[in-house]
Amino acid sequence: MDGRLPYDYRELAYDLYHAEDQLLEELVSLRAQRGMTQKQLADEMGVSQSYVSQIENGRKKLVTLLTDYALEVGARITYSVEPAELKPEGGRKYDTWKAAQQMQVTSEWSNGDITLGAINIEIKVSRQKPDHDGPHKVTVMGASGKATPWRANEDMESKKELVG
């Protein structure tokens, strides 16, 4: 190659950094349209309100490294921000494993009485891109806090089905 790029580097840089700014503006706008405060968003994200503010004011450059990468390899990045409700539900396929077990239980009452009974437990595990035949082990925590492990393919009636 003769050292010349087959595109205008400055124009690509402008387009990429403008797209990054637009992404941030559109996300902030959507947060405001939904009536969410920075504090509410921060709580949902598990970060501080100050951190969300830094993101929204451009002081946290969360997308900049990706933008820099794209610029240096000569790639365009486009972002699309739209309300989640615009994409219809039900168009995705997930592998799902169901496991069912009936267990005998005892209840100890404060007056000393003991009653026997049964409980039906159904567990559903989903993965969009499964890489195995089903759950190997399921652990159920009881009200007492004692963990009861089950081997899904040994102790339970298990079946795999495709839902979606």
PDB file of C-alpha atoms in Angstrom:
ATOM      1  CA  MET A   1       0.000   0.000   0.000  1.00  0.00           C
ATOM      2  CA  ASP A   2       1.315   3.477  -0.767  1.00  0.00           C
ATOM      3  CA  GLY A   3       0.513   4.900   2.696  1.00  0.00           C
ATOM      4  CA  ARG A   4      -2.714   6.482   1.552  1.00  0.00           C
ATOM      5  CA  LEU A   5      -5.916   5.334   3.155  1.00  0.00           C
ATOM      6  CA  PRO A   6      -8.863   4.486   0.921  1.00  0.00           C
ATOM      7  CA  TYR A   7     -10.999   6.816   3.088  1.00  0.00           C
ATOM      8  CA  ASP A   8     -10.659  10.224   4.746  1.00  0.00           C
ATOM      9  CA  TYR A   9      -9.340   9.591   8.276  1.00  0.00           C
ATOM     10  CA  ARG A  10     -10.543  12.972   9.572  1.00  0.00           C
ATOM     11  CA  GLU A  11     -14.072  12.427   8.263  1.00  0.00           C
ATOM     12  CA  LEU A  12     -14.196   8.950   9.768  1.00  0.00           C
ATOM     13  CA  ALA A  13     -12.985  10.344  13.115  1.00  0.00           C
ATOM     14  CA  TYR A  14     -15.666  13.032  13.029  1.00  0.00           C
ATOM     15  CA  ASP A  15     -18.383  10.488  12.178  1.00  0.00           C
ATOM     16  CA  LEU A  16     -17.312   8.050  14.890  1.00  0.00           C
ATOM     17  CA  TYR A  17     -17.050  10.594  17.702  1.00  0.00           C
ATOM     18  CA  HIS A  18     -20.295  12.234  16.606  1.00  0.00           C
ATOM     19  CA  ALA A  19     -22.015   8.798  16.741  1.00  0.00           C
ATOM     20  CA  GLU A  20     -20.608   8.308  20.259  1.00  0.00           C
ATOM     21  CA  ASP A  21     -22.031  11.677  21.371  1.00  0.00           C
ATOM     22  CA  GLN A  22     -25.401  10.898  19.764  1.00  0.00           C
ATOM     23  CA  LEU A  23     -25.552   7.545  21.548  1.00  0.00           C
ATOM     24  CA  LEU A  24     -25.110   9.218  24.912  1.00  0.00           C
ATOM     25  CA  GLU A  25     -27.637  11.959  24.111  1.00  0.00           C
ATOM     26  CA  GLU A  26     -30.249   9.413  23.008  1.00  0.00           C
ATOM     27  CA  LEU A  27     -29.779   7.249  26.128  1.00  0.00           C
ATOM     28  CA  VAL A  28     -30.072  10.271  28.438  1.00  0.00           C
ATOM     29  CA  SER A  29     -33.165  11.387  26.541  1.00  0.00           C
ATOM     30  CA  LEU A  30     -34.762   7.954  26.897  1.00  0.00           C
ATOM     31  CA  ARG A  31     -34.004   7.925  30.647  1.00  0.00           C
ATOM     32  CA  ALA A  32     -35.731  11.300  30.971  1.00  0.00           C
ATOM     33  CA  GLN A  33     -38.702  10.203  28.817  1.00  0.00           C
ATOM     34  CA  ARG A  34     -39.197   7.236  31.143  1.00  0.00           C
ATOM     35  CA  GLY A  35     -39.247   9.588  34.123  1.00  0.00           C
ATOM     36  CA  MET A  36     -36.163   8.020  35.711  1.00  0.00           C
ATOM     37  CA  THR A  37     -33.842  10.096  37.817  1.00  0.00           C
ATOM     38  CA  GLN A  38     -30.094   9.573  37.784  1.00  0.00           C
ATOM     39  CA  LYS A  39     -30.435   8.165  41.308  1.00  0.00           C
ATOM     40  CA  GLN A  40     -33.067   5.615  40.249  1.00  0.00           C
ATOM     41  CA  LEU A  41     -30.933   4.544  37.286  1.00  0.00           C
ATOM     42  CA  ALA A  42     -27.841   4.309  39.495  1.00  0.00           C
ATOM     43  CA  ASP A  43     -29.709   2.092  41.966  1.00  0.00           C
ATOM     44  CA  GLU A  44     -30.798  -0.244  39.141  1.00  0.00           C
ATOM     45  CA  MET A  45     -27.253  -0.370  37.758  1.00  0.00           C
ATOM     46  CA  GLY A  46     -25.630  -0.869  41.161  1.00  0.00           C
ATOM     47  CA  VAL A  47     -23.509   2.287  40.881  1.00  0.00           C
ATOM     48  CA  SER A  48     -23.594   5.718  42.498  1.00  0.00           C
ATOM     49  CA  GLN A  49     -25.647   8.645  41.198  1.00  0.00           C
ATOM     50  CA  SER A  50     -22.364  10.497  40.786  1.00  0.00           C
ATOM     51  CA  TYR A  51     -21.103   7.795  38.420  1.00  0.00           C
ATOM     52  CA  VAL A  52     -24.254   8.055  36.268  1.00  0.00           C
ATOM     53  CA  SER A  53     -23.798  11.831  36.206  1.00  0.00           C
ATOM     54  CA  GLN A  54     -20.196  11.426  35.044  1.00  0.00           C
ATOM     55  CA  ILE A  55     -21.362   9.100  32.257  1.00  0.00           C
ATOM     56  CA  GLU A  56     -24.086  11.507  31.154  1.00  0.00           C
ATOM     57  CA  ASN A  57     -21.742  14.520  31.243  1.00  0.00           C
ATOM     58  CA  GLY A  58     -19.122  12.715  29.154  1.00  0.00           C
ATOM     59  CA  ARG A  59     -16.517  12.492  31.913  1.00  0.00           C
ATOM     60  CA  LYS A  60     -16.596   8.661  31.842  1.00  0.00           C
ATOM     61  CA  LYS A  61     -15.549   7.625  28.365  1.00  0.00           C
ATOM     62  CA  LEU A  62     -17.245   4.229  28.260  1.00  0.00           C
ATOM     63  CA  VAL A  63     -17.428   3.934  24.468  1.00  0.00           C
ATOM     64  CA  THR A  64     -14.325   5.935  23.538  1.00  0.00           C
ATOM     65  CA  LEU A  65     -11.892   2.986  23.445  1.00  0.00           C
ATOM     66  CA  LEU A  66     -14.168   1.136  21.069  1.00  0.00           C
ATOM     67  CA  THR A  67     -14.474   4.282  18.958  1.00  0.00           C
ATOM     68  CA  ASP A  68     -10.674   4.689  18.921  1.00  0.00           C
ATOM     69  CA  TYR A  69     -10.307   1.036  17.920  1.00  0.00           C
ATOM     70  CA  ALA A  70     -12.779   1.443  15.055  1.00  0.00           C
ATOM     71  CA  LEU A  71     -11.026   4.588  13.865  1.00  0.00           C
ATOM     72  CA  GLU A  72      -7.628   2.920  13.746  1.00  0.00           C
ATOM     73  CA  VAL A  73      -8.882  -0.133  11.844  1.00  0.00           C
ATOM     74  CA  GLY A  74     -10.958   2.035   9.520  1.00  0.00           C
ATOM     75  CA  ALA A  75     -14.398   0.838  10.556  1.00  0.00           C
ATOM     76  CA  ARG A  76     -17.661   2.689  10.971  1.00  0.00           C
ATOM     77  CA  ILE A  77     -19.808   2.003  14.015  1.00  0.00           C
ATOM     78  CA  THR A  78     -23.477   2.823  14.108  1.00  0.00           C
ATOM     79  CA  TYR A  79     -25.588   2.771  17.235  1.00  0.00           C
ATOM     80  CA  SER A  80     -29.319   2.405  17.459  1.00  0.00           C
ATOM     81  CA  VAL A  81     -31.243   3.452  20.550  1.00  0.00           C
ATOM     82  CA  GLU A  82     -34.921   2.610  20.628  1.00  0.00           C
ATOM     83  CA  PRO A  83     -37.380   1.862  23.397  1.00  0.00           C
ATOM     84  CA  ALA A  84     -37.302  -1.856  24.222  1.00  0.00           C
ATOM     85  CA  GLU A  85     -41.053  -2.153  23.727  1.00  0.00           C
ATOM     86  CA  LEU A  86     -40.641  -1.478  19.992  1.00  0.00           C
ATOM     87  CA  LYS A  87     -39.143  -4.949  19.459  1.00  0.00           C
ATOM     88  CA  PRO A  88     -41.898  -7.557  19.622  1.00  0.00           C
ATOM     89  CA  GLU A  89     -41.598 -10.337  22.165  1.00  0.00           C
ATOM     90  CA  GLY A  90     -41.518 -13.991  21.297  1.00  0.00           C
ATOM     91  CA  GLY A  91     -39.110 -13.871  18.376  1.00  0.00           C
ATOM     92  CA  ARG A  92     -36.239 -15.572  20.160  1.00  0.00           C
ATOM     93  CA  LYS A  93     -35.623 -19.250  20.823  1.00  0.00           C
ATOM     94  CA  TYR A  94     -34.263 -20.525  24.119  1.00  0.00           C
ATOM     95  CA  ASP A  95     -33.414 -24.040  25.165  1.00  0.00           C
ATOM     96  CA  THR A  96     -35.181 -24.730  28.421  1.00  0.00           C
ATOM     97  CA  TRP A  97     -34.787 -27.579  30.860  1.00  0.00           C
ATOM     98  CA  LYS A  98     -37.558 -28.427  33.249  1.00  0.00           C
ATOM     99  CA  ALA A  99     -37.108 -30.580  36.304  1.00  0.00           C
ATOM    100  CA  ALA A 100     -39.876 -31.716  38.651  1.00  0.00           C
ATOM    101  CA  GLN A 101     -39.647 -33.425  42.022  1.00  0.00           C
ATOM    102  CA  GLN A 102     -42.125 -34.302  44.703  1.00  0.00           C
ATOM    103  CA  MET A 103     -40.619 -34.201  48.185  1.00  0.00           C
ATOM    104  CA  GLN A 104     -41.882 -35.303  51.531  1.00  0.00           C
ATOM    105  CA  VAL A 105     -41.735 -32.534  54.112  1.00  0.00           C
ATOM    106  CA  THR A 106     -42.209 -32.269  57.833  1.00  0.00           C
ATOM    107  CA  SER A 107     -43.333 -29.155  59.617  1.00  0.00           C
ATOM    108  CA  GLU A 108     -42.442 -28.574  63.251  1.00  0.00           C
ATOM    109  CA  TRP A 109     -44.854 -26.214  64.991  1.00  0.00           C
ATOM    110  CA  SER A 110     -44.166 -24.005  67.998  1.00  0.00           C
ATOM    111  CA  ASN A 111     -46.545 -26.121  70.146  1.00  0.00           C
ATOM    112  CA  GLY A 112     -44.479 -29.255  69.412  1.00  0.00           C
ATOM    113  CA  ASP A 113     -46.808 -30.773  66.815  1.00  0.00           C
ATOM    114  CA  ILE A 114     -45.248 -32.336  63.726  1.00  0.00           C
ATOM    115  CA  THR A 115     -47.155 -32.640  60.478  1.00  0.00           C
ATOM    116  CA  LEU A 116     -46.194 -34.526  57.339  1.00  0.00           C
ATOM    117  CA  GLY A 117     -46.912 -33.448  53.819  1.00  0.00           C
ATOM    118  CA  ALA A 118     -45.619 -33.283  50.298  1.00  0.00           C
ATOM    119  CA  ILE A 119     -44.408 -30.487  48.130  1.00  0.00           C
ATOM    120  CA  ASN A 120     -44.116 -30.390  44.353  1.00  0.00           C
ATOM    121  CA  ILE A 121     -41.201 -28.421  43.000  1.00  0.00           C
ATOM    122  CA  GLU A 122     -40.729 -27.506  39.357  1.00  0.00           C
ATOM    123  CA  ILE A 123     -37.597 -25.756  38.220  1.00  0.00           C
ATOM    124  CA  LYS A 124     -37.069 -24.189  34.812  1.00  0.00           C
ATOM    125  CA  VAL A 125     -33.609 -23.221  33.564  1.00  0.00           C
ATOM    126  CA  SER A 126     -33.158 -21.318  30.293  1.00  0.00           C
ATOM    127  CA  ARG A 127     -30.131 -20.457  28.190  1.00  0.00           C
ATOM    128  CA  GLN A 128     -30.157 -18.735  24.841  1.00  0.00           C
ATOM    129  CA  LYS A 129     -27.030 -20.536  23.599  1.00  0.00           C
ATOM    130  CA  PRO A 130     -26.758 -23.798  25.505  1.00  0.00           C
ATOM    131  CA  ASP A 131     -23.539 -25.765  25.417  1.00  0.00           C
ATOM    132  CA  HIS A 132     -24.655 -28.761  27.462  1.00  0.00           C
ATOM    133  CA  ASP A 133     -27.501 -31.269  27.834  1.00  0.00           C
ATOM    134  CA  GLY A 134     -29.148 -29.707  30.879  1.00  0.00           C
ATOM    135  CA  PRO A 135     -28.474 -28.643  34.433  1.00  0.00           C
ATOM    136  CA  HIS A 136     -26.102 -30.962  36.282  1.00  0.00           C
ATOM    137  CA  LYS A 137     -27.085 -29.882  39.777  1.00  0.00           C
ATOM    138  CA  VAL A 138     -29.897 -27.757  41.224  1.00  0.00           C
ATOM    139  CA  THR A 139     -29.709 -26.477  44.789  1.00  0.00           C
ATOM    140  CA  VAL A 140     -32.871 -25.454  46.635  1.00  0.00           C
ATOM    141  CA  MET A 141     -32.644 -23.345  49.756  1.00  0.00           C
ATOM    142  CA  GLY A 142     -35.347 -24.102  52.298  1.00  0.00           C
ATOM    143  CA  ALA A 143     -36.867 -21.707  54.801  1.00  0.00           C
ATOM    144  CA  SER A 144     -34.439 -23.038  57.410  1.00  0.00           C
ATOM    145  CA  GLY A 145     -31.559 -21.978  55.188  1.00  0.00           C
ATOM    146  CA  LYS A 146     -30.399 -25.565  54.715  1.00  0.00           C
ATOM    147  CA  ALA A 147     -29.353 -26.310  51.147  1.00  0.00           C
ATOM    148  CA  THR A 148     -30.670 -29.464  49.527  1.00  0.00           C
ATOM    149  CA  PRO A 149     -28.760 -30.418  46.367  1.00  0.00           C
ATOM    150  CA  TRP A 150     -30.355 -32.532  43.664  1.00  0.00           C
ATOM    151  CA  ARG A 151     -28.632 -34.053  40.681  1.00  0.00           C
ATOM    152  CA  ALA A 152     -31.006 -32.968  37.933  1.00  0.00           C
ATOM    153  CA  ASN A 153     -30.316 -35.903  35.639  1.00  0.00           C
ATOM    154  CA  GLU A 154     -30.376 -38.527  38.430  1.00  0.00           C
ATOM    155  CA  ASP A 155     -32.821 -37.493  41.155  1.00  0.00           C
ATOM    156  CA  MET A 156     -35.388 -35.627  39.096  1.00  0.00           C
ATOM    157  CA  GLU A 157     -37.536 -36.320  36.127  1.00  0.00           C
ATOM    158  CA  SER A 158     -35.851 -33.956  33.653  1.00  0.00           C
ATOM    159  CA  LYS A 159     -36.717 -33.048  30.132  1.00  0.00           C
ATOM    160  CA  LYS A 160     -35.415 -30.596  27.585  1.00  0.00           C
ATOM    161  CA  GLU A 161     -37.785 -28.588  25.450  1.00  0.00           C
ATOM    162  CA  LEU A 162     -37.504 -25.718  23.009  1.00  0.00           C
ATOM    163  CA  VAL A 163     -39.696 -22.753  23.873  1.00  0.00           C
ATOM    164  CA  GLY A 164     -40.072 -19.339  22.346  1.00  0.00           C
TER     165      GLY A 164
END
